[in-house]
Structure formats: C-alpha cells, structure tokens
One Martini backbone bead per residue (centre of mass of N, CA, C, O) as a GRO file, in nm:
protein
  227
    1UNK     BB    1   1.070  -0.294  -0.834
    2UNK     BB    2   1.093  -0.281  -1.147
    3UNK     BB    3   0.839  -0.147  -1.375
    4UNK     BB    4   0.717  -0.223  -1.725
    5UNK     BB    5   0.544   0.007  -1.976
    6UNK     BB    6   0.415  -0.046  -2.198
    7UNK     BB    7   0.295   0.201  -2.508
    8UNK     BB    8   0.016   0.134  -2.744
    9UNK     BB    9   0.074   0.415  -2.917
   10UNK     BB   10   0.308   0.284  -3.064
   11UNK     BB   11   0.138   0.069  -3.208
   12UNK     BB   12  -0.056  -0.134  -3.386
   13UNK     BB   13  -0.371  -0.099  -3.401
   14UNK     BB   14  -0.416  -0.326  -3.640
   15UNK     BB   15  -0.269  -0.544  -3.388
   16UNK     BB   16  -0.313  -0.533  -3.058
   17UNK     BB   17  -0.288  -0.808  -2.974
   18UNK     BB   18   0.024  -0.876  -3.133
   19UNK     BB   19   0.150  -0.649  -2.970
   20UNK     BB   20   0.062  -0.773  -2.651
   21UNK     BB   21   0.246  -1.031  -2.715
   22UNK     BB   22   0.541  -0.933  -2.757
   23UNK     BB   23   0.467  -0.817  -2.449
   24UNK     BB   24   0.439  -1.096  -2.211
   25UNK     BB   25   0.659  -0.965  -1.981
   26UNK     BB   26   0.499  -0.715  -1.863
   27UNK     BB   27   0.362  -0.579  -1.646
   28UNK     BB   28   0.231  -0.346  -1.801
   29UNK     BB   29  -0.045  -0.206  -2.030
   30UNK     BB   30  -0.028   0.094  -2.180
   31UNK     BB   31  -0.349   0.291  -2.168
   32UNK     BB   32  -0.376   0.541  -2.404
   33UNK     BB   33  -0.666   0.810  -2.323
   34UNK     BB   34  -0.820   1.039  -2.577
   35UNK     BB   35  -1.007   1.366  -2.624
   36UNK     BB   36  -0.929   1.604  -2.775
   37UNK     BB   37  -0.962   1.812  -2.537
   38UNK     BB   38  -0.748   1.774  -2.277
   39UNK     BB   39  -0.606   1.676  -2.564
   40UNK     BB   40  -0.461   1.683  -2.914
   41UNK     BB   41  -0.597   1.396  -2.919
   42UNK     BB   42  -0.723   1.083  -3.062
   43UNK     BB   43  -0.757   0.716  -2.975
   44UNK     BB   44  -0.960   0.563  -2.718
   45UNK     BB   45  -1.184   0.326  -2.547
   46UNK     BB   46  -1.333   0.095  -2.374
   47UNK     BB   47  -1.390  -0.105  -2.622
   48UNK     BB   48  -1.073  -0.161  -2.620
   49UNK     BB   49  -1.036  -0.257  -2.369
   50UNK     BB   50  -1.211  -0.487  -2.357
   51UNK     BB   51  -1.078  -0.644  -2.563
   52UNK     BB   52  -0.846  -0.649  -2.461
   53UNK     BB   53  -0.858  -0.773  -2.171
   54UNK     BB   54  -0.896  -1.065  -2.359
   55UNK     BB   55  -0.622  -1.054  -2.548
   56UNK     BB   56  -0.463  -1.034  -2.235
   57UNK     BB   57  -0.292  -1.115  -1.924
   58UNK     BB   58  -0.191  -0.847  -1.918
   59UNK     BB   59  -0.198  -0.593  -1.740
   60UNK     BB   60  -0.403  -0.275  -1.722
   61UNK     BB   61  -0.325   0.046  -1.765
   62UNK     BB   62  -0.484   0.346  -1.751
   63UNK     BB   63  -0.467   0.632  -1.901
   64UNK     BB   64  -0.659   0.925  -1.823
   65UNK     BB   65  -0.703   1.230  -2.104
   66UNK     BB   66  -0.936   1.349  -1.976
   67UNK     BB   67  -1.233   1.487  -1.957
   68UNK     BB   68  -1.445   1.360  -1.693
   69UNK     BB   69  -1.367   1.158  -1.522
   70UNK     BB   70  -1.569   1.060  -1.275
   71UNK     BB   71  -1.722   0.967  -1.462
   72UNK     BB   72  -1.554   0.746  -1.672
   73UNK     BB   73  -1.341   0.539  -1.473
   74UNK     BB   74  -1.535   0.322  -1.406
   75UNK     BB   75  -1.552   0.194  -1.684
   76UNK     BB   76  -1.263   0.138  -1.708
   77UNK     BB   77  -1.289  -0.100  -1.508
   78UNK     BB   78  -1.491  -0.285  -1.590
   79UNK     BB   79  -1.349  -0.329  -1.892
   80UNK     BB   80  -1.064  -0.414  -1.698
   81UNK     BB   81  -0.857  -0.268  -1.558
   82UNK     BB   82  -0.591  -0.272  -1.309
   83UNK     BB   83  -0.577   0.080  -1.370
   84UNK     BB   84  -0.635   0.412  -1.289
   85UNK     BB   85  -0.551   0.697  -1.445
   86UNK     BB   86  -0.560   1.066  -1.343
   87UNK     BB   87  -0.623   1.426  -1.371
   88UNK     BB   88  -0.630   1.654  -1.152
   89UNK     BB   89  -0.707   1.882  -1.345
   90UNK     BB   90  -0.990   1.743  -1.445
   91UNK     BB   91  -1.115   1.709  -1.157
   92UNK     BB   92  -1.320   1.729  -0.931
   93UNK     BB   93  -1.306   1.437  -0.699
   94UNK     BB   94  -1.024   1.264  -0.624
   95UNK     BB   95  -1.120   1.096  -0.382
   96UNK     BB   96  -1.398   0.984  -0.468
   97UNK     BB   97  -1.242   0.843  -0.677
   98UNK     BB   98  -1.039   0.667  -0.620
   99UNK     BB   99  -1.201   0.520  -0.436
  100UNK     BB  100  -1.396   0.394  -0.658
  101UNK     BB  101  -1.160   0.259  -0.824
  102UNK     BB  102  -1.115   0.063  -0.570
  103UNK     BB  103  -1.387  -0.075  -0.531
  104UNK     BB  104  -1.411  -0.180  -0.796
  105UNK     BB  105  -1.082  -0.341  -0.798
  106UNK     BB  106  -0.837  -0.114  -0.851
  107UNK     BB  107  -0.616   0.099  -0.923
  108UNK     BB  108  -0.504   0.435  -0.764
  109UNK     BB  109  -0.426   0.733  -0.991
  110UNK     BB  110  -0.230   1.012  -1.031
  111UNK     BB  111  -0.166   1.288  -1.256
  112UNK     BB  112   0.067   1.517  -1.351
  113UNK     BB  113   0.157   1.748  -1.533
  114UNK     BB  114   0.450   1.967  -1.545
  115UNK     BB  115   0.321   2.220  -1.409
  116UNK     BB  116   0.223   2.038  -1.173
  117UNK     BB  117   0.262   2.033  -0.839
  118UNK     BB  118   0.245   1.814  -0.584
  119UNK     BB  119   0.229   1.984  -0.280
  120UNK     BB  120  -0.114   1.986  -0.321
  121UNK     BB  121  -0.146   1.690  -0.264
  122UNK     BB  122  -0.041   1.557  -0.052
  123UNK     BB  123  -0.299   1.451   0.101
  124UNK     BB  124  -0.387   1.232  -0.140
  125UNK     BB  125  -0.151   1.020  -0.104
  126UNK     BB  126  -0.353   0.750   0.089
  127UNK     BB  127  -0.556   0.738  -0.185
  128UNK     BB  128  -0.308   0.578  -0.328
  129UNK     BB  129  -0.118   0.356  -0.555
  130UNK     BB  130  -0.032   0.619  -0.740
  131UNK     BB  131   0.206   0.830  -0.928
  132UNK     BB  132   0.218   1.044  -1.209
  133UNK     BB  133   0.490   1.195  -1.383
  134UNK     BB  134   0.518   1.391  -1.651
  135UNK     BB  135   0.781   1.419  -1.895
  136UNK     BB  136   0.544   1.511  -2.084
  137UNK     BB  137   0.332   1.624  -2.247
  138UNK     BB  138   0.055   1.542  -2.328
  139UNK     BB  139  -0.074   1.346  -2.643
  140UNK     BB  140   0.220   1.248  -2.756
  141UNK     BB  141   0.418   1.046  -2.876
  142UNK     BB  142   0.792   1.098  -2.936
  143UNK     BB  143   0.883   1.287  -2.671
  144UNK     BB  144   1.126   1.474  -2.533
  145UNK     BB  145   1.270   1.469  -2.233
  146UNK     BB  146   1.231   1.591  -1.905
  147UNK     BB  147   1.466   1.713  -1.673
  148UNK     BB  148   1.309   1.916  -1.514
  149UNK     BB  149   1.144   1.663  -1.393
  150UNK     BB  150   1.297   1.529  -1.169
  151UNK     BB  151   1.268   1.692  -0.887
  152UNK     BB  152   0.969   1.633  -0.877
  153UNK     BB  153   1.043   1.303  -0.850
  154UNK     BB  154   1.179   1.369  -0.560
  155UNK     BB  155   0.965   1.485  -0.386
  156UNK     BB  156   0.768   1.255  -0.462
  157UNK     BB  157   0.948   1.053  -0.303
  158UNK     BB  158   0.956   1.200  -0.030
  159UNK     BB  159   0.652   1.218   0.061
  160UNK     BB  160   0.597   0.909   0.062
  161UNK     BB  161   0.826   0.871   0.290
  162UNK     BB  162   0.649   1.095   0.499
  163UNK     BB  163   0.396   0.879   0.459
  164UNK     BB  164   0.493   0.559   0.443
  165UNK     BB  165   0.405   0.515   0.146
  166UNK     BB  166   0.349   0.218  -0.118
  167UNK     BB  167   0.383   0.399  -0.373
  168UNK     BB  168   0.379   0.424  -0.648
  169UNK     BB  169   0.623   0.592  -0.938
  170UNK     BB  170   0.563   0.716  -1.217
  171UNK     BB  171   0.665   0.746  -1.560
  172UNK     BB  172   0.573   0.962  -1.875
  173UNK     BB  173   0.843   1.021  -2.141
  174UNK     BB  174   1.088   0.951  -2.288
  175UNK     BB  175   1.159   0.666  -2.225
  176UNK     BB  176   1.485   0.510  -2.190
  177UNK     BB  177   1.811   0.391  -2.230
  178UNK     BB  178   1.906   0.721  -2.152
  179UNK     BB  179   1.684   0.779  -1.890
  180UNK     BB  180   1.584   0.580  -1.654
  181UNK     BB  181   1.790   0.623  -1.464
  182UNK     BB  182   1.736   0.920  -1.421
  183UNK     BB  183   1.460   0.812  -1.276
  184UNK     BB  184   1.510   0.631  -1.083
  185UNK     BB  185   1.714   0.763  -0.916
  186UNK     BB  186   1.488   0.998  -0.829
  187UNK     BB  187   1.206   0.773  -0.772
  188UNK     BB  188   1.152   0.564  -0.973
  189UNK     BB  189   0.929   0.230  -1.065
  190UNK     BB  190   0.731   0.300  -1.313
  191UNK     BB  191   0.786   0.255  -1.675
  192UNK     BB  192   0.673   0.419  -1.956
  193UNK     BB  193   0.721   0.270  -2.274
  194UNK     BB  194   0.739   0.308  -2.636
  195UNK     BB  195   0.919   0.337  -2.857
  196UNK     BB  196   1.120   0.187  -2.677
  197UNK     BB  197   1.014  -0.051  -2.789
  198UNK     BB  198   0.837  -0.069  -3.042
  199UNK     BB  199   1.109   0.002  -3.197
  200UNK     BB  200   1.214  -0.261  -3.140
  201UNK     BB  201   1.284  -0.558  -3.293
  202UNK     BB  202   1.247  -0.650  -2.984
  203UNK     BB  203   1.046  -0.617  -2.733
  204UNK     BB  204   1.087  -0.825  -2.521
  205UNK     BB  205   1.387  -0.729  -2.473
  206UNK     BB  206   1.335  -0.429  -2.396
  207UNK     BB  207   1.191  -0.486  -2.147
  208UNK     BB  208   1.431  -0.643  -2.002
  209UNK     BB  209   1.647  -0.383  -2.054
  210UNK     BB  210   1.507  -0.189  -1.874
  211UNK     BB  211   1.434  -0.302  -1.619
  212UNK     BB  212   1.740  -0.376  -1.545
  213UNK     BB  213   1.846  -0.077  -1.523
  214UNK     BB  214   1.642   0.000  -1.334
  215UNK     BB  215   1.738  -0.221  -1.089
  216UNK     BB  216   1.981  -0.123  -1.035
  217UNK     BB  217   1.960   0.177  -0.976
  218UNK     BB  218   1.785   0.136  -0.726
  219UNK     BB  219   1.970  -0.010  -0.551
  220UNK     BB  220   2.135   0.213  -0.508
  221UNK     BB  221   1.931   0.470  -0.407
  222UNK     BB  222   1.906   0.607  -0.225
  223UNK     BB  223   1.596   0.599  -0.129
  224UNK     BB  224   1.621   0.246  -0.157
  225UNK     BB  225   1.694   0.238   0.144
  226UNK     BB  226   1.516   0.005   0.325
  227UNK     BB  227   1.297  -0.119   0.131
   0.00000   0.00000   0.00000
C-alpha cells in the first residue's frame, strides 16, 4: 500500500548506476528532469534516462518539471520510463497528454506546485494514474517540507474517493522520517524521499524504514478505511 521512490536527485550523478543499485528494494526510482526554465536548475534529459533504465530493473518514475511537457514526455516514456509525471502548469492539453503517455505503454501522473489548487482538475482525474502534491516548491532537493500542503493532500484523496477512483497519490519535498505519517495520515501512499534515503549510511535500510512507517500510518488511517 505505500510505496517509496528514492530521488537520484540526492545521489551522486557519476555513479547513477551503483546509486541505483543501492536502494534495489525501491518500488520505484524517482527521476527529477529539469530544464531551467519551468523551474531554476538544470538536471539530465532522455538520454541519461535511456542509460539508466538499462542499468537498473527498479522501474523509473520520471517528474518532468520542464515547459512543453505535450511535446517532450513520450519521448520519455520511450526512453524506458514506467511513470511519466507533468505539471498542469506548464501542459497544453493535459487529457491529450495524459492519454498518450498511456498509449506508450506508462502510468500517466499530474503533479501541481503547492501554490495550484487541485480543485479545478478534478474533471481530470479519471484519466490519470497518479496525482502528485509538491510538497516544496519544485526546482531544488534538501528543501524544508511544507505542512501547510497536508491539507490539499487531504482534498485530494476525497476527490480520488468521490469519484471511486484507485489513483495513487504522491507527494514529494521534504519527505523524511519525521514527516512521511503525517503525509500518509493525510492521504498519501506513494512517497518520493531524496537525502531521507541517499543522506543515510545505508540507503536501503532508509528505504525500508521509511516504507514501514508509512504502511503502518495508512493502515490505521480514516481514508484508508475499506480500502
């Protein structure tokens, strides 16, 4: 039911592979893809996907926090990608997207900066695998998480509820072992930490202790009551 994506964003880029392999108990390896532009850092692109999803069997996660995701996100499903995430923000046609990105063979996710309301999406949400809530603005790793995003955290799995509907729920930003209950508690189950793992002596011991918190929080918590 909770499920962690390490972000190589933490790790050390020139051993992407053997950071890859560290957290190999991982549900999946969140890959932040930055253009400078939607937000104020430069990452990597397709081909460094292409790389990695040859060098790891940990399916890829990819958050693109690029402008003109319409045009550029199934490229990213092609390079190997198991998840391709957009921000609404920066979308044309976020249904058209979305479709495609499932067409190519990917789950297709939504993500929204903590400033986008989710309520004005809610048609949207019926074609989509996951919602992502930064939890921080996007742009840079090791930033302090944002309590005042539970809330909308908590909107955003009654719409899910409201329209019956088996969408993950991720958050990412600050994501640690002092925060992640109180983001399941709220309503998430798919959890992106970055220096919560790779800061840690052993990243998959972080990975499992992480998961373990959040699977017991969700198990008690009202929403996922009859889940």
């Amino acid at each position: 039911m909770a499920q962690i994506n390490p972000s190589i964003l933490s790790a050390d880029f020139a051993r992407l592979a053997e950071e890859a392999g560290a957290v190999a108990g991982a549900d999946w390896l969140h890959v932040d893809v930055m253009d400078n532009h939607f937000v104020p850092n430069l990452t990597l692109g397709v081909p460094v996907v292409e790389s990695l999803s040859r060098a790891t069997d940990t399916p890829l996660d990819c958050h693109l926090m690029i402008e003109d995701p319409d045009r550029w996100a199934p490229q990213y499903v092609e390079a190997g990608a198991g998840s391709v995430t957009f921000h609404v923000e920066a979308a044309a046609a976020p249904v058209r997207l979305a479709r495609e990105i499932r067409a190519k063979g990917a789950r297709a996710s939504m993500a929204l900066k903590p400033a986008t309301p989710i309520e004005p999406f809610e048609d949207l949400l019926p074609e989509l695998d996951m919602v992502l809530i930064m939890t921080v603005e996007p742009g840079f790793g090791g930033q302090a998480f944002l309590d005042i995003m539970l809330p909308k955290i908590r909107r955003t799995r009654e719409l899910i509820a409201k329209h019956g509907l088996e969408l993950w729920l991720q958050v990412d930003g600050g994501v640690s072992a002092s925060t992640i209950e109180r983001c399941a508690e709220a309503g998430a189950d798919v959890f992106v930490a970055g220096s919560a793992v790779y800061g840690a002596d052993d990243p998959g011991a972080a990975v499992r202790e992480l998961r373990e918190q959040a699977r017991r929080t969700i198990a008690g918590a009202a929403w996922a009551c009859g889940h």
